[in-house]
Short mmCIF file of C-alpha atoms in Angstrom, two decimals:
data_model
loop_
_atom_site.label_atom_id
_atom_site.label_comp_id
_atom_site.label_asym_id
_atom_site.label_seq_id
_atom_site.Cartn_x
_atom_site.Cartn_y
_atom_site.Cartn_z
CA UNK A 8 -27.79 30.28 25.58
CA UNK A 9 -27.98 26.48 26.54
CA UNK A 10 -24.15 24.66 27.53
CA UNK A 11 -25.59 22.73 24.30
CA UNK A 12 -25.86 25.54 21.80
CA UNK A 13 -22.70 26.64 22.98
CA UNK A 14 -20.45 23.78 22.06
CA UNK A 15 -18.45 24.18 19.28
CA UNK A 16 -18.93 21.10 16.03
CA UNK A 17 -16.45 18.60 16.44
CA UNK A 18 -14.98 16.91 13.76
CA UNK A 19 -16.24 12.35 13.93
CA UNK A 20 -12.81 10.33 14.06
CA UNK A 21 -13.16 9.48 10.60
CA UNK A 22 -13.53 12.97 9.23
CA UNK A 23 -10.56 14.22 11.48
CA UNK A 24 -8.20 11.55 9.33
CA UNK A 25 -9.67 12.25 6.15
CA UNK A 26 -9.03 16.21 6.68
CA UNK A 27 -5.67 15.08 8.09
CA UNK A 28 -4.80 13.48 4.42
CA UNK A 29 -6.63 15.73 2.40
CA UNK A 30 -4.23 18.34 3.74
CA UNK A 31 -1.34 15.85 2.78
CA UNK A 32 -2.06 15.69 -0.47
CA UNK A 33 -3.01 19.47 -1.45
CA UNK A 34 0.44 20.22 0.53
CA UNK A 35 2.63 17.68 -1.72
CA UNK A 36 0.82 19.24 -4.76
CA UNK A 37 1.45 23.47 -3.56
CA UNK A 38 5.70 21.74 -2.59
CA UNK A 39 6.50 19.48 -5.49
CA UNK A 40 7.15 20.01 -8.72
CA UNK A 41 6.71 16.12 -10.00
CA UNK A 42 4.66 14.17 -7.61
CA UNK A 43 3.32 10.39 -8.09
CA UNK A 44 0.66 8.24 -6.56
CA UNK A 45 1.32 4.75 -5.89
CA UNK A 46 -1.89 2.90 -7.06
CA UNK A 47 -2.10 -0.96 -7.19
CA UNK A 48 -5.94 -1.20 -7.21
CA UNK A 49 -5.54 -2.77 -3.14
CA UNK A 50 -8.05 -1.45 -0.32
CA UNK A 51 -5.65 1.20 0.64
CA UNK A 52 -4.77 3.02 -2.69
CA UNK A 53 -8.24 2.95 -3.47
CA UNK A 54 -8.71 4.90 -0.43
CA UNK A 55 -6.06 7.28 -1.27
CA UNK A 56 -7.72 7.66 -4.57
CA UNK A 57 -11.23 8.71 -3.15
CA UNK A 58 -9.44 11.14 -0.70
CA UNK A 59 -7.39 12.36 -4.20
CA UNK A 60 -11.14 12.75 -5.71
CA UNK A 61 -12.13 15.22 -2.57
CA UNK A 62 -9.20 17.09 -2.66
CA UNK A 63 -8.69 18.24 -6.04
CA UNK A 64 -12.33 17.13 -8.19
CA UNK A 65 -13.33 18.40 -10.67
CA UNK A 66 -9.81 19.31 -11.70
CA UNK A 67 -7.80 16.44 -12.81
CA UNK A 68 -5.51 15.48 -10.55
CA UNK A 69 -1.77 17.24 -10.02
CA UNK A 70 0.13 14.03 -10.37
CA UNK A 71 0.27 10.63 -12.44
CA UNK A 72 -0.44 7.62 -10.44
CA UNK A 73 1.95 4.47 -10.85
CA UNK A 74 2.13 0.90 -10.01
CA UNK A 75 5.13 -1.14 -9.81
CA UNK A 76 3.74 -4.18 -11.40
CA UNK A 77 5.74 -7.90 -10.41
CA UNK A 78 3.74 -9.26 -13.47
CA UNK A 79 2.53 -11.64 -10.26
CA UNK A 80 -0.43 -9.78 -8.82
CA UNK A 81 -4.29 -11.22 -8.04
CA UNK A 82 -5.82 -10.81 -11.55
CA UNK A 83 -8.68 -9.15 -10.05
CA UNK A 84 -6.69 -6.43 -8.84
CA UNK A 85 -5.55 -5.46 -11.64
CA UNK A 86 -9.33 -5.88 -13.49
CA UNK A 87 -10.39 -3.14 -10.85
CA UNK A 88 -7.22 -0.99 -11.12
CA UNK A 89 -7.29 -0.32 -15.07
CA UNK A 90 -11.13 0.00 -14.64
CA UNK A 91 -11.01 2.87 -12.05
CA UNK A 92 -8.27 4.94 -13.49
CA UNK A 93 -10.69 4.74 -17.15
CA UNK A 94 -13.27 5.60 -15.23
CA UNK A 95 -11.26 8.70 -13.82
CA UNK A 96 -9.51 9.62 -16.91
CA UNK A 97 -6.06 9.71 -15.18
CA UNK A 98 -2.66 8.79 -16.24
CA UNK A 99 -0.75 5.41 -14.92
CA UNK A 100 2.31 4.48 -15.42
CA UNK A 101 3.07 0.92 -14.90
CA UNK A 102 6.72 0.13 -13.68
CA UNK A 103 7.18 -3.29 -14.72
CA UNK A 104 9.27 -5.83 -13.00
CA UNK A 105 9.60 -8.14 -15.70
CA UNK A 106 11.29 -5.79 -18.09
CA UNK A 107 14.12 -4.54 -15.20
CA UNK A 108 14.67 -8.62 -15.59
CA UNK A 109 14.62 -8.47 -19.17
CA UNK A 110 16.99 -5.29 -18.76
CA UNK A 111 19.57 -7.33 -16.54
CA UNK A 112 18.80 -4.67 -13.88
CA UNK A 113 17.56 -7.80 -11.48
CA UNK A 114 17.90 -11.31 -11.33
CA UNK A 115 14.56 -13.26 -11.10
CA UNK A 116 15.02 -16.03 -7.99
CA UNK A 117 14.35 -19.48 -8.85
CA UNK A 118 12.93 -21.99 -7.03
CA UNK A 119 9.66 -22.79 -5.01
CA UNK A 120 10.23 -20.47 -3.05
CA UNK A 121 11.39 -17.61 -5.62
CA UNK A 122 9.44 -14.20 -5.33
CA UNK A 123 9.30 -11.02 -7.43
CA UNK A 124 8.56 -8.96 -4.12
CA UNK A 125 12.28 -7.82 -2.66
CA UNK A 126 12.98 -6.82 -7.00
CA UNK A 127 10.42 -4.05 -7.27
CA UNK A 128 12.89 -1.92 -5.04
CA UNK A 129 15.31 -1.33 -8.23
CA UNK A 130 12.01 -1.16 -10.59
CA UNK A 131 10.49 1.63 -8.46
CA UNK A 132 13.64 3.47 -7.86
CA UNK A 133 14.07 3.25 -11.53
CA UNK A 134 10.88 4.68 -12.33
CA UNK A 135 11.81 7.60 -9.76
CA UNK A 136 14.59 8.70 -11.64
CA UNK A 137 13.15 7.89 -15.12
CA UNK A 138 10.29 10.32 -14.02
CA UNK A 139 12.13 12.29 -12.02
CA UNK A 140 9.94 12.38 -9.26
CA UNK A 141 10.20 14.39 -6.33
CA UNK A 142 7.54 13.18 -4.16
CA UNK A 143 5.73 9.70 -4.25
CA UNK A 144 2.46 9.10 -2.37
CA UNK A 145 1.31 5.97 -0.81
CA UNK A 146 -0.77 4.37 1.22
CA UNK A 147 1.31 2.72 3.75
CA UNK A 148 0.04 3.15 7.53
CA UNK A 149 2.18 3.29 10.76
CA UNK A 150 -0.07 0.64 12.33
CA UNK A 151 1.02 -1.95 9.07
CA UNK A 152 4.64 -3.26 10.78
CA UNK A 153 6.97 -1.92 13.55
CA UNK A 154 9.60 0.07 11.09
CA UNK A 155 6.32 1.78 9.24
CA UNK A 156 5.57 2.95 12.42
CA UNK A 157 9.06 5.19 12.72
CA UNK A 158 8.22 6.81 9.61
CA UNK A 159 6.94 10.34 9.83
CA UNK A 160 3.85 11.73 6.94
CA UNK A 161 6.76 13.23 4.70
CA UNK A 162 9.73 10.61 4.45
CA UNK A 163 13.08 11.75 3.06
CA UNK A 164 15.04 9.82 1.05
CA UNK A 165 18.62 10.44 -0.20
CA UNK A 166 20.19 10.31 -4.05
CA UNK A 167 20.19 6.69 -3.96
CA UNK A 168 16.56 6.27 -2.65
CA UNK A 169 17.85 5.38 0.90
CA UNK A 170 16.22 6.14 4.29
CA UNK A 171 17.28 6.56 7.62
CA UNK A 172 15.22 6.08 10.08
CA UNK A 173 17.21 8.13 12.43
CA UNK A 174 17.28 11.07 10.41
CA UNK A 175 13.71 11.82 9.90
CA UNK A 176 11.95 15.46 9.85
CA UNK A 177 10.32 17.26 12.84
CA UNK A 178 6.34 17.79 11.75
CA UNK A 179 5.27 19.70 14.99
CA UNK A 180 1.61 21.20 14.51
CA UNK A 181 1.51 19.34 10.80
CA UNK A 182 4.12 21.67 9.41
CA UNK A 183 6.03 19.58 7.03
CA UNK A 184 8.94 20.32 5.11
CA UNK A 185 9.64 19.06 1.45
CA UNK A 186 12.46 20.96 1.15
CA UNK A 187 15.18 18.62 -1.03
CA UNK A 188 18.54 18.70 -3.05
CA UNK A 189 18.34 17.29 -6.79
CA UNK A 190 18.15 13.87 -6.70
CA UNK A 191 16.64 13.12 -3.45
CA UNK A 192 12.74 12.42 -3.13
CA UNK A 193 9.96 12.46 -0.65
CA UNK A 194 7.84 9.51 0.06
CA UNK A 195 4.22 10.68 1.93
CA UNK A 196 2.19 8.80 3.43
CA UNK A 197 -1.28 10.10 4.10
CA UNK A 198 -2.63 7.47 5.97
CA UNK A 199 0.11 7.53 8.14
CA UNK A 200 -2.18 7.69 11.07
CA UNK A 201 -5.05 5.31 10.16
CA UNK A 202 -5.79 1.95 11.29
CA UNK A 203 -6.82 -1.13 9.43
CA UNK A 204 -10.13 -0.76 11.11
CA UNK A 205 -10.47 3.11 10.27
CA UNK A 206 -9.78 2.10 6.42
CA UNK A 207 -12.27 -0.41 6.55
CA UNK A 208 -14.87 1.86 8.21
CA UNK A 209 -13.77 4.48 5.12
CA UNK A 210 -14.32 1.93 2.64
CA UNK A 211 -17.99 1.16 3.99
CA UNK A 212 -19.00 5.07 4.76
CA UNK A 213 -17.77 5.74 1.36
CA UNK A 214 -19.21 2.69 -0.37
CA UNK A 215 -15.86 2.10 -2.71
CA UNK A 216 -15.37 -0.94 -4.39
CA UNK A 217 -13.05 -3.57 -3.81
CA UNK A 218 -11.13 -6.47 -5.50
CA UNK A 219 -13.18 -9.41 -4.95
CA UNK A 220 -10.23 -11.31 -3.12
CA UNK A 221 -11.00 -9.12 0.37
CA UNK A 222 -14.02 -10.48 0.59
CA UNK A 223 -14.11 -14.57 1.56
CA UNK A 224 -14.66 -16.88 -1.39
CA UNK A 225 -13.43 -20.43 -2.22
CA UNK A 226 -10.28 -20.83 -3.86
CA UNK A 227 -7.54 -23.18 -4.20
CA UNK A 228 -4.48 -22.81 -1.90
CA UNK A 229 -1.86 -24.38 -0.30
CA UNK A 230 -0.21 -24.03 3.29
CA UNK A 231 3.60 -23.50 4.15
CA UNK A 232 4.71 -21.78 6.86
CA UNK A 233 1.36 -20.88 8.94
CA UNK A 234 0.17 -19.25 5.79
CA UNK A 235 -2.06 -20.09 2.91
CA UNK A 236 -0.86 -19.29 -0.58
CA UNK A 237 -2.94 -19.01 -3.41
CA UNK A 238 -1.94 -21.80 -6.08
CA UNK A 239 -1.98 -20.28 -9.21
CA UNK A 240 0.02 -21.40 -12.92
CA UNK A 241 3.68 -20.51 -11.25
CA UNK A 242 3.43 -22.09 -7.98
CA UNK A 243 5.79 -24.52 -7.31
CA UNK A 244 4.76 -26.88 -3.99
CA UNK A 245 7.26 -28.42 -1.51
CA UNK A 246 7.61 -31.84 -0.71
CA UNK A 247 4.58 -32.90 1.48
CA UNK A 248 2.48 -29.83 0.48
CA UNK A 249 -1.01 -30.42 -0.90
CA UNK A 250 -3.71 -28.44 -2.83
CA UNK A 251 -6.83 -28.10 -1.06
CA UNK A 252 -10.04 -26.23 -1.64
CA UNK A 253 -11.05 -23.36 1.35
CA UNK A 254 -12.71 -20.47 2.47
CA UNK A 255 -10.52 -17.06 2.31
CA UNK A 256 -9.89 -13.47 1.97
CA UNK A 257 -7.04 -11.28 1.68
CA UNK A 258 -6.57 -8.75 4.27
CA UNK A 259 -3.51 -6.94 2.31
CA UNK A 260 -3.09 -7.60 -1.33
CA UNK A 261 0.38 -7.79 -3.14
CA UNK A 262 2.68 -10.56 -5.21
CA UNK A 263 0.72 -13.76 -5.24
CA UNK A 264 4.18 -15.79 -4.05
CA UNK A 265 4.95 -13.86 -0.41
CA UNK A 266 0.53 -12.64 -0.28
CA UNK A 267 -1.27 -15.22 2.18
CA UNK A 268 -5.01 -15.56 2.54
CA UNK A 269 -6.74 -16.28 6.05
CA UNK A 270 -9.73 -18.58 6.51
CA UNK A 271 -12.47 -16.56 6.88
CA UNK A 272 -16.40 -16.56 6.20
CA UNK A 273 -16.87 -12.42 6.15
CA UNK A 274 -18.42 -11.32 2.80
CA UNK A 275 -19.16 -8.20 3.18
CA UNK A 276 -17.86 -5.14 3.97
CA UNK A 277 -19.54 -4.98 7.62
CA UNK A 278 -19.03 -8.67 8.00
CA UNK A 279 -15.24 -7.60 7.50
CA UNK A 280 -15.46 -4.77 9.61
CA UNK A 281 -16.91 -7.08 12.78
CA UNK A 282 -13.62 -9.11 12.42
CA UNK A 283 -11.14 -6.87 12.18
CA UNK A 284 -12.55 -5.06 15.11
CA UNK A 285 -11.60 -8.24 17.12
CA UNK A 286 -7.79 -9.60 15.61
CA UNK A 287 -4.67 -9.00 17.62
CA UNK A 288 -2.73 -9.75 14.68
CA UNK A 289 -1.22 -6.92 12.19
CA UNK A 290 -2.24 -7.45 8.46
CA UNK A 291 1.09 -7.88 7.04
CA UNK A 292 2.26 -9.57 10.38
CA UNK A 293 -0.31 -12.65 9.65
CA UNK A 294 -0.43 -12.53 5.72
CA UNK A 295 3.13 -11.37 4.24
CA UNK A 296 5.65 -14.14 3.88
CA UNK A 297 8.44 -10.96 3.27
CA UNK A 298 7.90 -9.67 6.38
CA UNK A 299 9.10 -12.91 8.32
CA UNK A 300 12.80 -13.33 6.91
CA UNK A 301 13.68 -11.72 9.87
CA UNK A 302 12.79 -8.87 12.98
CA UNK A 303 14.40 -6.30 10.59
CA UNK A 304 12.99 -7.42 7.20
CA UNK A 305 10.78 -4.35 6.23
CA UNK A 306 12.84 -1.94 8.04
CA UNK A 307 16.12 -3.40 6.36
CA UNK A 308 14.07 -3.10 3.19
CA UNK A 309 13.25 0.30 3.38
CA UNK A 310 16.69 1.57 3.94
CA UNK A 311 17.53 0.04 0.35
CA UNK A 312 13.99 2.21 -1.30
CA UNK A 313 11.56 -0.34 -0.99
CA UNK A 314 8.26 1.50 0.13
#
C-alpha cells in the first residue's frame, strides 16, 4: 500500500468549524429544555441558520429564533430576515425595544447622538425571562472585540443575566457543561472560533444570501468620528456635519445610529472576500460607534446581559 493510500481523510478548515458548531448546536438541543436563536437577518445569523438547517433538517428546528428589534435596523435586513424564516416555516419572536420604552422599562436617549443600542440589554433579558429560556444561541465570534475573545462556546450567566468573565467553564476536549440553577441561562456561541474571513468564505461555499447593505452601493451618509453613518429619517447632524453621496458597505450590521459603513467598491461576495483577506482592522473595531466609549465598553456591557 502507497504512503498515499494510507493517509487517513482530513477534514478542509472550513468543514472542521462547521462540524465544530454543528456539534454546538445538537449539544444545546440534547442539554436544554428552552433554547433560542438569536436571528437578526446579519451575515452571521444567517450562517448560524444554514449550520441550524444541517444539523437538524428535515425536522423543524428544536428552538424558536428571536431578534431583539431597536425599531432602528437597515430596512433591508429586516426584508431578508422575515423572508427566510417564511421560507423555513420557523417561529420568531421579535423582542421589541420600542415597547420596553413604551413600558417605562428604558428611557429612550435624546439627542444627536441618542442610540437604541446600550437599551436592548433590558429588552433581551426581558424576553429571557418572559420565555424562560435556558440557553440562547448566537453568532458572536471571539475574533469580533477583545472581551468576546474571553468568552468560552457555552457562557454562563447568573439570575440577573450577568457574566463574569473570570468565572467561566473549563471545555477541555469540547466537553461542555450546561448544567444551571433556575433562573440562570447559557449564552452559546457556535462560531466562537471563526474568523470574519472564514464566515465570508462560508457564505460564498454555501451560496447564502445576504442583505444588500454588505455589498458596496451608493448611499447617503454622513461622517463623525472616523465613521460614516447612514442618514436616514431620525438622524440628527452636528454642527459642521454634511450629507454627502458615497460608495459603501457594511461589514457588521446592527442599529443604524452606532452601525458605520466603510468606503468600499467590493460587490460581490469574492470581491468581499479579497478585502477582508487584507484589513488589519476588527469589524466592530472600525464600524461600531458602541464599541469606542471606552477600552472596556463591550466587556462592561456584557457583564450587565448585553450579548
Amino acid at each position: 500500500m502507497s504512503i498515499a493510500a494510507g493517509r487517513r481523510p482530513t477534514l478542509s478548515h472550513l468543514a472542521a468549524l462547521e462540524s465544530e458548531a454543528i456539534h454546538v448546536m445538537r449539544e444545546v438541543a440534547a442539554e436544554f429544555e428552552r433554547p433560542v436563536v438569536l436571528f437578526s437577518g446579519g451575515k452571521d445569523s444567517l450562517v448560524l441558520l444554514r449550520l441550524a438547517e444541517k444539523a437538524f433538517r428535515p425536522a423543524p428546528f428544536p428552538f424558536p429564533l428571536m431578534h431583539v428589534d431597536t425599531g432602528h435596523n437597515f430596512p433591508e435586513v429586516i426584508e431578508l430576515r422575515d423572508r427566510r424564516v417564511a421560507e423555513l416555516g420557523e417561529r420568531l419572536i421579535v423582542a421589541s425595544v420600542q415597547e420596553s420604552i413604551d413600558r417605562g422599562r428604558v428611557v429612550e436617549e435624546t439627542g444627536p447622538r441618542a442610540s437604541r443600542n446600550r437599551l436592548q440589554t433590558t429588552t433581551l433579558l426581558d424576553a429571557i425571562n418572559e420565555h424562560r429560556f435556558d440557553a440562547v444561541l448566537g453568532g458572536a465570534r471571539r475574533d469580533e472585540e477583545r472581551a468576546r475573545a474571553k468568552e468560552r462556546v457555552f457562557s454562563f450567566r447568573d439570575d440577573f443575566g450577568h457574566w463574569d468573565p473570570k468565572s467561566q467553564r473549563p471545555e477541555l476536549w469540547s466537553l461542555y457543561n450546561g448544567r444551571i440553577a433556575r433562573g440562570e441561562h447559557v449564552r452559546v456561541f457556535p462560531l466562537s472560533n471563526w474568523t470574519e474571513l472564514d464566515v465570508w468564505e462560508y457564505i460564498e461555499r454555501e451560496a447564502l444570501e445576504l442583505p444588500s447593505i454588505y455589498f458596496a452601493h451608493e448611499r447617503e451618509v454622513f461622517e463623525r468620528d472616523g465613521m460614516l453613518y447612514a442618514f436616514w429619517e431620525g438622524a440628527q447632524l452636528l454642527e459642521g456635519e454634511r450629507v454627502t453621496r458615497e460608495s459603501v458597505r457594511y461589514r457588521t450590521v446592527g442599529d443604524m445610529t452606532c452601525t458605520g459603513g466603510v468606503r468600499s467598491h467590493a460587490r460581490t461576495i469574492a470581491e468581499v472576500v479579497r478585502e477582508i483577506a487584507t484589513t488589519r482592522v476588527t469589524e466592530r473595531g472600525e464600524t461600531r460607534a458602541d464599541d469606542r466609549v471606552s477600552e472596556a465598553a463591550m466587556e462592561d456591557r456584557k457583564k450587565v446581559g448585553y450579548f
